[in-house]
């Protein structure tokens, strides 16, 4: 099928159900979102789209096809075919009978179009019988939708269609499906033809639905004996209808003698014919050079001079027509009976190579298109035709000239007109191709922009980076209360002196990738890493009330994950120490060539001192950090007073666990609650305010890790952010409103509620799965 059909499918889905539905259907059907109107695509592409739409919409395929049929009619109107469709016929039957002619014309634009064929006949109950032929099986519901839309739009009628017969014929033409429909029409409303001049033929009095039914005419003429003025009867009948008077009883047609005359007066005329045919055979054959007369046995009795020139053996009359030509359309057998069924169809014949004149060798065969007319008196069929040519090039390839086509034949004008139209179509096709190339370029540009944003957000917080990209000046900000964390590796200097540089890099990368994931889980900002030092801050650039809890849980997660990384020297799990302090800080962008978002203030120094004066496998808290965490479910023990360089004596504490959170929650690998659990259904990465939350800029080596530990790819799909009461406020600061993923673990659910401890030597610690049922404790 051509891309025009697939574009119609896309327009239907996006208009009725939205872009998200189209993306879902396209992905389910595994097709590209790129269709060109005049480009041919495999039928399987369209079939997959229809089946995917059926599954997504939970509707059967037949309903989807009928809906598509109705929309396809509207889509054709919007695409510039409205007036062409309106002028096809004045009623539904004539419209359908001329569809094949329309398809024949469209073949000039869509050269490889394999269009269906239609044939109409009238049943005994006055219903319309439609024969539908198609080489594509199972698409007949589209016809139902199209005809419904046509009848409603053009003829103001509702139709009921029923399948009378459905066969799968294996003919020489390949038209395998033959469906016979019964069509019943019902008038929706009567159109007032006196409201203004008609715009189309279908609106004229002659071609519209009769204002007076035949039965009503019969009822009114009950006393007519053939002598009364017929025109006066018509006037009386219309007056009675306007006054709303009841009509007389219905009588037999045998009582109405002048009914034929009434019919002529009402909607037609009586033609006049000469007594003899005022043209001899020579004049007719010379001036109608493209015609063939043949009898019921298909024997040629007469032909035009130009056809004889192309097929010289046609001068030998009584030769059978099928010897000289192939029947291209309609796809039927060479018999008078078959042709009579399609008498109202356009017939296309093509010359056989073995029968053309010698000068035609090597040229494309000539096709003739025209109408079959049965002449009862002679018991012969006349084929009135013209050369089927779409452009001047096709005429030149066949050695023909405009002078070979009679002046009265509109084929001359059609060729010249179509030549210009083909040029316009080619221009439109090129524009469509350029448009598609531009769309793909924009997609590539958007992908590059995302990668650039990821790189930028790895250096700066998202809010700050967006302001800089928009050309805004980022002022340094003072934060009254933030929580700062420092960590380092125990005996890192010794490890470096005994290991290869690549082993040190692999060890740090394995450790920091795990830490980076935790920053996404707890929505804190990673400031920087210098050697083995890892610095994180909570409460900026978007202030939140739970900054201390976030950093505390981050520290607990760091202790748990650090045991998964081995020392390249001993092969044992590495040890880390963590220091945390809460206090005011100043933050701002420093530098232009490689700008960084840096923190300043005494709180930074104090947090660093907590780390440097800490102990291996311990989370060291200052008294300010303790005051913010006390009473919030954290297990904290007092260390006592210690002398801190540059600070003097300080009372400090050790954070050992969180009684209100499970290890799964801390590590972001918990089971996501459903709406029945907490009224929440989806996790969302728009909550992230730091670069690591959505931008995976971390190096994940593919080679084996000499330092031990599992390689971890920082994938946001693996991250389940932990619930905090002010998550919503944080997202409001970003301009996004996303529901939290987790509720507090005090709510009953199927997950373990075992408190998390920062113990380095975790008894029975299982870091490989999400079912943590044992307590991590310090022994």
XYZ file of C-alpha atoms in Angstrom:
779
model
C 0.000 0.000 0.000
C 1.063 3.556 -0.523
C 2.164 5.767 2.338
C -1.049 7.791 1.924
C -2.941 4.924 3.587
C -0.505 4.668 6.503
C -0.579 8.428 6.970
C -4.361 8.159 7.223
C -3.994 5.504 9.939
C -1.627 7.779 11.836
C -3.944 10.782 11.487
C -6.911 8.729 12.713
C -5.106 7.525 15.836
C -3.555 10.870 16.757
C -6.792 12.770 16.175
C -9.057 10.360 18.031
C -6.750 9.041 20.753
C -3.695 11.323 20.907
C 0.010 11.096 20.133
C 0.723 8.757 23.042
C -1.645 6.149 21.598
C 0.040 6.375 18.185
C 3.486 5.892 19.742
C 2.229 2.861 21.628
C 0.595 1.366 18.514
C 3.618 2.089 16.325
C 5.985 0.450 18.789
C 3.690 -2.540 19.200
C 3.503 -2.937 15.410
C 7.276 -2.388 15.116
C 7.041 0.163 12.299
C 8.862 3.442 11.720
C 7.142 6.764 12.161
C 8.059 7.808 8.641
C 5.659 7.544 5.690
C 5.747 9.285 2.303
C 2.458 9.706 0.432
C 3.715 8.457 -2.941
C 6.026 5.773 -1.572
C 4.960 2.132 -1.657
C 5.037 0.049 1.535
C 4.417 -3.607 2.181
C 0.811 -4.463 3.012
C 2.070 -6.129 6.172
C 2.967 -2.709 7.618
C -0.648 -1.554 7.462
C -1.975 -4.884 8.726
C 0.361 -4.755 11.734
C -0.790 -1.223 12.530
C -4.439 -2.288 12.393
C -3.841 -5.317 14.623
C -1.848 -3.220 17.102
C -4.625 -0.617 17.190
C -7.132 -3.396 17.837
C -5.124 -4.653 20.814
C -4.459 -1.207 22.261
C -8.075 -0.053 21.863
C -9.510 -3.447 22.941
C -11.703 -3.530 19.825
C -12.064 -6.238 17.220
C -10.265 -5.773 13.907
C -13.528 -5.426 11.967
C -14.601 -2.442 14.064
C -11.193 -0.826 13.633
C -11.396 -1.278 9.849
C -14.909 0.190 9.676
C -13.779 3.180 11.719
C -10.788 3.576 9.442
C -13.084 3.453 6.387
C -15.209 6.323 7.662
C -12.157 8.379 8.549
C -10.440 7.561 5.242
C -13.264 9.304 3.384
C -12.789 12.421 5.542
C -9.015 12.209 5.133
C -9.399 12.158 1.324
C -11.614 15.234 1.484
C -9.020 17.092 3.532
C -6.288 16.005 1.117
C -7.846 17.846 -1.832
C -10.150 15.189 -3.303
C -13.431 16.649 -2.022
C -14.755 18.192 -5.266
C -13.572 15.208 -7.281
C -15.524 12.880 -5.008
C -18.658 15.041 -5.012
C -18.875 15.036 -8.798
C -18.556 11.252 -9.201
C -22.322 10.653 -9.133
C -25.669 12.153 -8.275
C -26.735 9.146 -6.208
C -25.050 6.352 -4.329
C -25.256 3.828 -7.143
C -23.769 6.093 -9.792
C -21.096 7.131 -7.283
C -20.055 3.541 -6.677
C -20.158 2.685 -10.385
C -17.698 5.475 -11.111
C -15.203 4.565 -8.401
C -13.287 2.366 -10.811
C -12.902 5.331 -13.172
C -11.534 7.397 -10.294
C -9.059 4.650 -9.439
C -8.018 4.503 -13.092
C -7.294 8.220 -13.024
C -5.393 7.969 -9.740
C -3.182 5.292 -11.272
C -1.491 8.132 -13.154
C -0.283 9.421 -9.768
C 0.074 6.078 -7.975
C 1.464 3.931 -10.761
C 1.580 0.697 -8.795
C -1.779 1.100 -7.089
C -3.671 -2.170 -6.758
C -7.154 -0.751 -6.248
C -10.304 -2.779 -5.562
C -13.124 -2.980 -8.102
C -16.851 -2.340 -7.629
C -19.928 -3.408 -9.545
C -23.549 -2.501 -8.760
C -26.880 -4.043 -9.617
C -30.453 -3.641 -8.410
C -32.165 -6.430 -6.436
C -35.841 -7.395 -6.657
C -36.610 -5.673 -3.341
C -35.178 -2.442 -4.782
C -32.073 -2.695 -2.598
C -28.648 -2.028 -4.059
C -26.347 -4.998 -4.590
C -22.645 -4.130 -4.488
C -19.948 -6.534 -5.685
C -16.540 -5.842 -4.186
C -13.409 -7.423 -5.668
C -9.991 -7.138 -4.064
C -6.673 -8.951 -4.099
C -6.381 -8.209 -0.364
C -8.358 -10.473 1.908
C -10.172 -9.336 5.026
C -10.363 -5.593 4.261
C -14.020 -5.470 3.198
C -15.111 -3.779 6.500
C -13.309 -0.685 5.210
C -15.828 -0.549 2.369
C -18.680 -0.502 4.890
C -17.184 2.501 6.685
C -16.463 4.390 3.463
C -19.957 3.892 2.035
C -21.582 4.958 5.301
C -19.584 8.172 5.305
C -20.308 8.859 1.607
C -24.043 8.276 1.976
C -24.240 10.490 5.045
C -22.085 13.327 3.656
C -23.162 13.484 0.010
C -26.653 12.003 -0.146
C -28.004 12.603 3.385
C -28.941 8.964 3.857
C -28.155 6.260 6.365
C -27.240 2.887 4.931
C -27.458 -0.631 6.290
C -25.073 -3.085 4.698
C -25.224 -6.847 4.952
C -22.929 -9.430 3.439
C -24.896 -11.710 1.131
C -21.999 -13.779 -0.114
C -18.255 -13.956 0.382
C -16.000 -16.090 -1.774
C -12.301 -16.382 -2.415
C -11.817 -16.768 -6.133
C -8.519 -17.813 -7.622
C -8.739 -16.148 -11.028
C -6.078 -15.241 -13.532
C -6.203 -11.627 -12.397
C -5.408 -12.446 -8.777
C -8.586 -10.850 -7.391
C -9.108 -13.414 -4.690
C -11.824 -11.896 -2.490
C -15.330 -11.326 -3.833
C -17.798 -9.903 -1.319
C -21.441 -9.182 -2.199
C -23.170 -6.515 -0.090
C -26.840 -5.668 0.193
C -27.296 -1.919 0.742
C -30.507 -0.379 2.078
C -30.809 3.412 2.213
C -32.890 5.534 4.536
C -33.300 9.283 4.144
C -32.001 11.313 7.093
C -33.768 14.558 6.301
C -35.116 16.306 3.264
C -32.844 18.987 1.900
C -34.520 22.214 0.832
C -33.325 22.790 -2.706
C -34.803 26.293 -2.834
C -32.442 27.722 -0.213
C -29.887 28.643 -2.857
C -28.221 27.498 -6.041
C -26.754 23.972 -5.852
C -22.987 23.719 -5.598
C -22.727 20.183 -6.900
C -24.629 17.867 -9.192
C -25.759 15.765 -6.246
C -27.767 18.767 -4.962
C -29.800 19.324 -8.127
C -33.448 18.355 -8.436
C -32.777 15.757 -11.081
C -30.110 13.836 -9.193
C -31.285 14.257 -5.607
C -33.612 11.872 -3.848
C -37.158 12.365 -5.244
C -39.211 14.897 -3.364
C -42.290 12.857 -4.208
C -42.117 9.097 -3.894
C -43.356 6.961 -6.741
C -45.974 5.450 -4.444
C -47.343 8.903 -3.650
C -47.680 9.686 -7.353
C -49.571 6.466 -7.842
C -51.901 7.235 -4.918
C -52.757 10.686 -6.219
C -53.557 9.593 -9.776
C -56.329 7.176 -8.810
C -58.853 8.861 -11.116
C -56.521 9.505 -14.007
C -57.831 7.957 -17.234
C -55.143 9.101 -19.565
C -56.953 12.268 -20.788
C -56.258 14.587 -17.864
C -53.426 17.109 -18.049
C -50.384 15.432 -16.486
C -48.713 18.704 -15.521
C -51.821 19.792 -13.621
C -51.797 16.519 -11.706
C -48.207 17.169 -10.631
C -49.118 20.634 -9.369
C -52.076 19.269 -7.390
C -49.889 16.621 -5.849
C -47.264 19.134 -4.695
C -49.972 21.438 -3.278
C -51.396 18.591 -1.226
C -47.978 17.770 0.194
C -47.371 21.406 1.159
C -50.794 21.626 2.881
C -50.213 18.352 4.713
C -53.318 16.700 3.295
C -53.402 12.874 3.271
C -52.826 11.226 -0.035
C -55.217 8.818 -1.626
C -55.098 5.059 -1.407
C -52.448 3.301 -3.363
C -53.663 1.751 -6.591
C -52.198 -0.638 -9.093
C -49.749 0.622 -11.705
C -52.059 -0.785 -14.353
C -54.506 2.042 -13.559
C -51.919 4.699 -14.268
C -51.435 4.918 -18.020
C -49.362 8.056 -18.397
C -46.810 7.163 -15.719
C -44.010 7.206 -18.273
C -44.973 10.692 -19.354
C -45.013 11.857 -15.743
C -41.523 10.445 -15.289
C -40.283 12.421 -18.295
C -41.865 15.638 -17.057
C -40.617 15.163 -13.522
C -36.944 14.378 -13.940
C -35.949 13.717 -17.580
C -36.778 14.358 -21.187
C -37.863 12.456 -24.296
C -35.019 12.187 -26.840
C -35.507 12.328 -30.589
C -33.711 9.901 -32.935
C -33.155 10.181 -36.720
C -34.714 7.725 -39.129
C -31.346 6.673 -40.459
C -27.692 6.898 -39.476
C -26.195 9.892 -41.277
C -22.621 8.654 -41.392
C -20.978 5.989 -43.494
C -18.474 3.433 -42.255
C -15.392 5.230 -43.619
C -16.201 8.553 -41.984
C -16.928 6.840 -38.701
C -13.721 4.791 -38.685
C -11.616 7.796 -39.739
C -13.003 10.207 -37.147
C -13.325 7.670 -34.360
C -9.967 5.980 -34.868
C -10.052 4.191 -31.528
C -13.043 1.858 -31.438
C -13.715 -1.843 -31.888
C -16.961 -3.636 -32.695
C -17.231 -7.362 -31.926
C -20.041 -9.879 -31.740
C -21.158 -12.265 -29.008
C -18.480 -14.755 -30.121
C -15.796 -12.057 -29.570
C -15.155 -11.834 -33.315
C -14.028 -8.381 -34.498
C -16.441 -6.801 -36.997
C -15.080 -3.249 -37.174
C -12.185 -1.172 -35.815
C -10.783 2.376 -35.996
C -7.921 3.194 -38.349
C -5.358 3.999 -35.647
C -5.952 0.694 -33.891
C -5.506 -1.045 -37.261
C -2.218 0.785 -37.754
C -0.918 -0.404 -34.383
C -2.378 -3.933 -34.716
C -2.359 -4.612 -38.473
C -3.993 -8.028 -38.216
C -7.193 -6.402 -36.977
C -7.909 -5.617 -40.637
C -8.710 -9.305 -40.933
C -12.236 -9.212 -39.595
C -13.808 -12.159 -37.790
C -10.599 -12.714 -35.785
C -11.263 -13.014 -32.053
C -10.570 -9.963 -29.915
C -8.711 -11.862 -27.181
C -6.087 -12.879 -29.755
C -4.925 -9.279 -30.068
C -5.466 -7.848 -26.570
C -5.076 -8.661 -22.890
C -7.944 -7.600 -20.632
C -6.346 -5.540 -17.842
C -9.490 -4.181 -16.182
C -11.947 -5.325 -15.031
C -10.321 -8.552 -14.015
C -12.747 -10.907 -15.753
C -12.666 -13.591 -18.403
C -13.086 -12.994 -22.130
C -16.807 -13.635 -22.489
C -19.831 -11.568 -23.376
C -21.585 -12.697 -20.216
C -18.777 -11.433 -17.991
C -18.535 -8.148 -19.876
C -22.289 -7.606 -19.559
C -22.008 -7.776 -15.778
C -19.415 -4.988 -15.847
C -21.069 -2.980 -18.632
C -20.920 0.180 -16.502
C -17.239 -0.252 -15.727
C -14.199 1.213 -17.418
C -12.463 -1.367 -19.617
C -8.698 -1.336 -20.187
C -7.165 -3.439 -22.952
C -3.465 -3.874 -23.705
C -1.988 -4.946 -27.031
C -0.096 -8.222 -27.188
C 3.528 -8.053 -28.234
C 3.065 -10.736 -30.851
C 0.311 -8.779 -32.593
C 1.700 -5.238 -32.892
C 3.313 -3.752 -35.984
C 7.067 -4.374 -36.469
C 7.935 -0.745 -35.685
C 6.457 -1.244 -32.208
C 9.029 -3.844 -31.234
C 10.973 -2.755 -28.156
C 8.366 -0.177 -27.214
C 5.955 -0.374 -24.280
C 2.620 -1.875 -25.225
C -0.281 0.482 -25.855
C -3.199 0.413 -23.471
C -6.710 1.478 -24.451
C -9.315 2.693 -21.955
C -12.971 3.102 -22.735
C -16.570 1.973 -22.436
C -18.430 -1.100 -23.660
C -21.868 -0.479 -25.232
C -24.183 -3.332 -26.211
C -26.072 -2.865 -29.494
C -29.120 -5.079 -29.317
C -30.129 -4.640 -32.943
C -26.799 -5.917 -34.248
C -26.124 -8.248 -31.300
C -22.676 -6.684 -31.076
C -20.616 -4.806 -28.529
C -18.836 -1.574 -29.410
C -15.737 -0.585 -27.450
C -15.360 3.221 -27.540
C -11.873 3.953 -26.307
C -8.825 6.209 -26.274
C -5.091 5.633 -25.666
C -4.312 5.355 -21.959
C -1.421 7.798 -21.575
C -0.371 9.742 -18.504
C 2.363 12.007 -19.860
C 4.118 13.237 -22.957
C 6.990 10.890 -22.220
C 4.699 7.872 -22.363
C 3.367 9.149 -25.679
C 6.886 9.585 -27.017
C 7.950 6.107 -25.838
C 5.133 4.609 -27.883
C 5.859 6.645 -30.970
C 2.576 8.553 -30.800
C 1.851 12.234 -31.296
C -0.962 14.532 -30.278
C -2.090 14.471 -33.899
C -2.839 10.757 -33.487
C -5.575 11.631 -31.009
C -8.777 13.186 -32.433
C -9.549 16.783 -31.567
C -12.818 15.778 -29.940
C -11.027 13.340 -27.600
C -10.309 14.885 -24.199
C -7.292 12.578 -23.900
C -5.255 15.339 -25.574
C -6.137 17.794 -22.815
C -5.703 15.121 -20.152
C -2.138 14.381 -21.247
C -1.158 18.055 -21.273
C -2.880 18.701 -17.971
C -1.410 15.621 -16.347
C 2.066 16.584 -17.560
C 1.889 19.688 -15.422
C 0.288 17.795 -12.575
C 3.036 15.168 -12.596
C 5.621 17.926 -12.371
C 3.772 19.396 -9.391
C 3.530 15.954 -7.817
C 7.240 15.406 -8.243
C 7.882 18.746 -6.594
C 5.528 17.813 -3.762
C 7.257 14.461 -3.412
C 10.649 16.135 -3.155
C 9.286 18.540 -0.551
C 7.874 15.603 1.384
C 11.239 13.855 1.264
C 13.002 17.018 2.439
C 10.451 17.402 5.190
C 11.125 13.861 6.345
C 14.867 14.440 6.205
C 14.389 17.606 8.249
C 12.319 15.682 10.796
C 15.040 13.060 11.164
C 17.661 15.796 11.463
C 15.596 17.433 14.200
C 15.378 14.105 16.012
C 19.144 13.708 15.795
C 19.574 17.278 16.994
C 17.253 16.606 19.912
C 19.226 13.476 20.788
C 22.479 15.455 20.686
C 20.867 18.129 22.824
C 19.911 15.523 25.404
C 23.467 14.204 25.471
C 24.773 17.740 25.859
C 22.321 18.351 28.684
C 23.462 15.166 30.355
C 27.050 16.336 30.219
C 26.093 19.777 31.488
C 23.957 18.353 34.297
C 26.856 16.166 35.391
C 28.796 19.339 36.113
C 26.011 21.512 37.529
C 22.617 21.038 39.160
C 19.788 20.881 36.662
C 18.191 24.130 37.793
C 21.475 25.999 37.616
C 22.430 24.491 34.260
C 19.063 25.415 32.719
C 19.457 29.009 33.856
C 22.950 29.240 32.362
C 21.762 27.720 29.082
C 18.962 30.283 28.900
C 21.539 33.055 29.258
C 20.491 33.986 32.763
C 22.938 35.012 35.447
C 23.109 32.608 38.372
C 23.600 34.472 41.584
C 25.341 32.843 44.525
C 22.860 31.712 47.151
C 22.963 31.521 50.931
C 21.338 28.483 52.507
C 20.461 28.692 56.172
C 20.548 24.938 56.735
C 22.044 22.173 54.606
C 23.591 18.791 55.401
C 27.041 17.981 54.046
C 28.643 14.534 53.788
C 32.269 13.598 53.201
C 33.602 10.067 52.781
C 36.961 8.515 52.057
C 38.561 5.079 51.772
C 40.514 3.737 54.727
C 44.223 3.186 53.950
C 43.760 4.549 50.448
C 47.399 5.761 50.296
C 48.651 2.321 51.127
C 46.410 0.700 48.524
C 47.667 3.098 45.857
C 51.290 2.349 46.636
C 50.774 -1.399 46.186
C 48.418 -1.455 43.177
C 48.479 -0.711 39.475
C 46.871 2.582 38.404
C 44.189 0.750 36.403
C 43.251 -1.268 39.487
C 42.808 1.938 41.474
C 40.645 3.454 38.712
C 38.480 0.334 38.508
C 38.044 0.211 42.262
C 37.039 3.883 42.519
C 34.727 3.597 39.514
C 32.967 0.552 40.941
C 32.509 2.332 44.278
C 31.441 5.713 42.936
C 28.910 4.275 40.501
C 27.157 2.658 43.446
C 27.311 5.923 45.408
C 25.953 7.833 42.401
C 22.933 5.548 42.339
C 22.271 6.364 45.987
C 22.239 10.099 45.215
C 19.352 9.351 42.857
C 17.535 7.267 45.435
C 17.671 10.020 48.073
C 17.662 13.021 45.742
C 20.800 14.721 47.034
C 23.445 16.595 45.073
C 26.880 15.145 44.454
C 29.290 18.086 44.660
C 32.551 16.477 43.602
C 35.046 13.653 44.007
C 38.738 14.269 44.630
C 40.741 11.082 44.761
C 39.019 8.870 47.299
C 37.028 11.756 48.776
C 33.291 11.823 47.907
C 31.257 14.939 48.788
C 27.446 15.115 48.873
C 25.074 17.813 50.077
C 21.358 17.780 50.857
C 19.037 20.798 50.871
C 20.342 22.642 47.819
C 19.911 23.994 45.212
C 16.234 23.303 46.058
C 15.785 23.614 49.841
C 13.969 20.724 51.542
C 13.172 20.068 55.191
C 14.359 16.458 55.150
C 17.904 17.216 54.007
C 19.412 15.647 57.121
C 17.360 12.436 56.802
C 18.299 12.139 53.138
C 22.024 12.438 53.821
C 21.790 10.036 56.774
C 20.085 7.399 54.638
C 22.604 8.082 51.892
C 25.428 7.378 54.384
C 23.787 4.120 55.498
C 23.505 3.048 51.867
C 27.167 3.908 51.256
C 28.199 1.662 54.131
C 26.109 -1.235 52.780
C 27.276 -0.979 49.175
C 30.945 -0.390 49.988
C 31.313 -4.002 51.174
C 30.605 -5.091 47.581
C 33.872 -3.502 46.385
C 37.125 -5.336 47.062
C 40.597 -3.996 47.674
C 42.940 -4.770 44.751
C 45.658 -5.532 47.330
C 44.004 -7.949 49.763
C 40.789 -8.867 47.947
C 38.834 -8.030 51.094
C 35.988 -5.488 51.136
C 37.283 -1.958 51.373
C 36.549 0.181 54.386
C 35.162 3.720 54.278
C 34.500 6.368 56.858
C 31.793 9.021 56.609
C 31.404 12.390 58.263
C 28.195 14.474 58.377
C 27.522 18.004 59.567
C 24.544 20.370 59.291
C 24.779 24.127 59.032
C 24.640 27.188 56.775
C 26.508 27.346 53.471
C 27.058 29.541 50.449
C 26.747 27.981 46.985
C 27.403 29.365 43.519
C 28.893 28.790 40.088
C 32.643 29.303 39.887
C 34.587 29.609 36.635
C 33.669 29.988 32.969
C 35.766 27.479 31.023
C 34.769 24.569 33.260
C 32.201 26.039 35.639
C 31.522 24.168 38.842
C 28.839 24.523 41.479
C 30.827 24.887 44.675
C 30.036 25.144 48.390
C 31.708 27.560 50.766
C 31.533 28.164 54.472
C 32.612 26.817 57.813
C 30.052 23.991 57.557
C 32.089 22.477 54.735
C 35.215 22.467 56.927
C 33.332 20.968 59.869
C 31.895 18.147 57.720
C 35.373 17.416 56.418
C 36.680 17.305 59.982
C 33.939 14.813 60.922
C 35.161 12.520 58.164
C 38.863 12.885 58.923
C 38.293 12.328 62.700
C 35.947 9.413 62.112
C 36.546 5.685 62.326
C 36.577 2.954 59.692
C 33.106 1.578 59.004
C 31.461 4.367 61.021
C 29.199 7.325 60.178
C 30.450 10.237 62.257
C 27.889 12.941 63.176
C 28.376 16.400 64.561
C 26.118 17.622 67.329
C 24.229 19.803 64.828
C 23.553 16.775 62.625
C 22.481 14.768 65.677
C 19.990 17.452 66.744
C 18.242 17.239 63.347
C 18.124 13.428 63.280
C 17.214 12.809 66.896
C 13.718 11.406 67.352
C 13.244 10.488 63.670
C 13.797 6.760 63.876
C 17.554 6.703 63.484
C 19.737 4.580 65.768
C 22.441 6.930 67.059
C 24.997 6.368 69.800
C 27.113 9.022 71.465
C 30.856 8.902 70.871
C 31.658 11.574 73.445
C 33.893 14.621 73.415
C 36.827 14.637 71.018
C 39.395 17.239 70.024
C 38.790 18.361 66.457
C 41.538 20.173 64.606
C 40.662 23.819 64.259
C 37.434 23.368 66.281
C 38.556 22.310 69.721
C 36.439 19.982 71.815
C 33.238 18.691 70.170
C 30.603 16.181 71.219
C 30.077 13.773 68.344
C 27.934 10.713 67.589
C 27.846 7.571 65.450
C 24.885 6.780 63.185
C 24.262 3.038 63.210
C 20.914 2.449 61.544
C 17.382 3.525 60.606
C 14.540 1.758 62.349
C 11.881 3.138 59.965
C 13.404 2.036 56.667
C 14.346 -1.269 55.125
C 17.590 -1.951 53.323
C 15.657 -2.243 50.064
C 14.313 1.275 50.469
C 17.710 2.646 51.427
C 19.328 1.089 48.331
C 16.458 1.951 45.970
C 15.675 -1.632 45.080
C 12.449 -1.980 47.058
C 9.125 -3.224 45.727
C 7.092 -0.363 44.355
C 3.797 0.119 46.109
C 0.541 0.054 44.144
C -2.278 2.535 44.394
C -3.998 0.179 46.853
C -0.994 0.438 49.154
C -0.331 4.158 49.077
C -2.429 5.744 46.346
C 0.622 5.877 44.086
C 1.174 3.990 40.851
C 4.173 5.293 38.975
C 7.734 6.225 39.707
C 9.069 9.233 37.874
C 12.521 10.592 37.315
C 11.365 14.195 37.091
C 11.773 14.360 40.899
C 15.509 14.465 40.390
C 17.207 17.761 41.103
C 20.782 16.617 40.719
C 22.646 15.594 37.591
C 23.035 11.977 38.593
C 19.312 11.503 38.986
C 18.593 11.279 35.270
C 21.877 11.734 33.467
C 23.943 8.572 33.245
C 27.388 10.015 32.695
C 29.202 7.376 34.729
C 31.878 5.194 33.193
C 30.960 1.526 33.230
C 33.983 -0.607 32.216
C 33.401 -3.684 30.114
C 36.618 -5.436 31.103
C 36.960 -7.539 34.212
C 37.516 -5.696 37.466
C 40.854 -6.464 39.022
C 39.797 -4.588 42.138
C 36.906 -6.947 42.722
C 33.265 -6.117 43.106
C 30.493 -6.160 40.519
C 30.342 -3.630 37.755
C 27.236 -1.518 38.004
C 25.637 0.469 35.223
C 23.925 3.559 36.536
C 20.559 3.050 34.858
C 17.688 5.205 35.995
C 15.261 2.361 35.265
C 16.885 0.440 38.166
C 16.391 3.302 40.620
C 13.345 3.484 42.862
C 13.518 6.776 44.788
C 12.860 6.573 48.511
C 9.817 8.313 49.848
C 10.233 11.527 51.838
C 7.376 13.760 53.014
C 8.693 16.783 51.125
C 9.290 15.049 47.799
C 6.281 16.873 46.392
C 7.656 20.229 47.496
C 10.965 19.397 45.877
C 9.283 18.631 42.583
C 7.278 21.830 42.771
C 10.592 23.625 42.946
C 11.563 21.956 39.695
C 8.266 22.795 38.028
C 7.199 19.129 37.859
C 4.535 17.533 40.008
C 5.087 13.800 40.460
C 3.543 11.470 42.994
C 5.880 9.788 45.495
C 6.818 6.206 44.881
C 7.165 4.875 48.406
C 5.216 5.455 51.540
C 6.912 5.305 54.903
C 7.882 1.836 55.884
C 5.722 2.099 58.996
C 2.818 1.344 56.684
C 2.208 -2.378 56.570
C 3.142 -4.138 53.361
C 4.772 -7.333 52.216
C 8.323 -6.004 52.462
C 10.626 -6.603 55.387
C 10.581 -3.860 57.997
C 13.945 -4.857 59.431
C 15.813 -1.676 60.441
C 18.950 -0.845 58.537
C 22.268 -0.607 60.325
C 25.546 0.835 59.159
C 27.511 -2.150 60.415
C 30.495 -2.850 58.217
C 30.737 -6.510 59.213
C 27.102 -7.220 58.451
C 25.969 -10.519 59.870
C 24.302 -12.518 57.135
C 24.301 -9.492 54.858
C 22.797 -10.282 51.459
C 23.474 -7.516 48.981
C 22.482 -9.397 45.877
C 18.703 -9.408 46.148
C 15.831 -7.292 47.309
C 14.608 -9.651 50.030
C 16.543 -8.455 53.043
C 15.353 -10.262 56.104
C 18.390 -10.047 58.386
C 19.563 -7.169 60.515
C 22.824 -5.383 59.713
C 24.486 -4.776 63.039
C 27.826 -3.673 64.375
C 29.529 -6.393 66.365
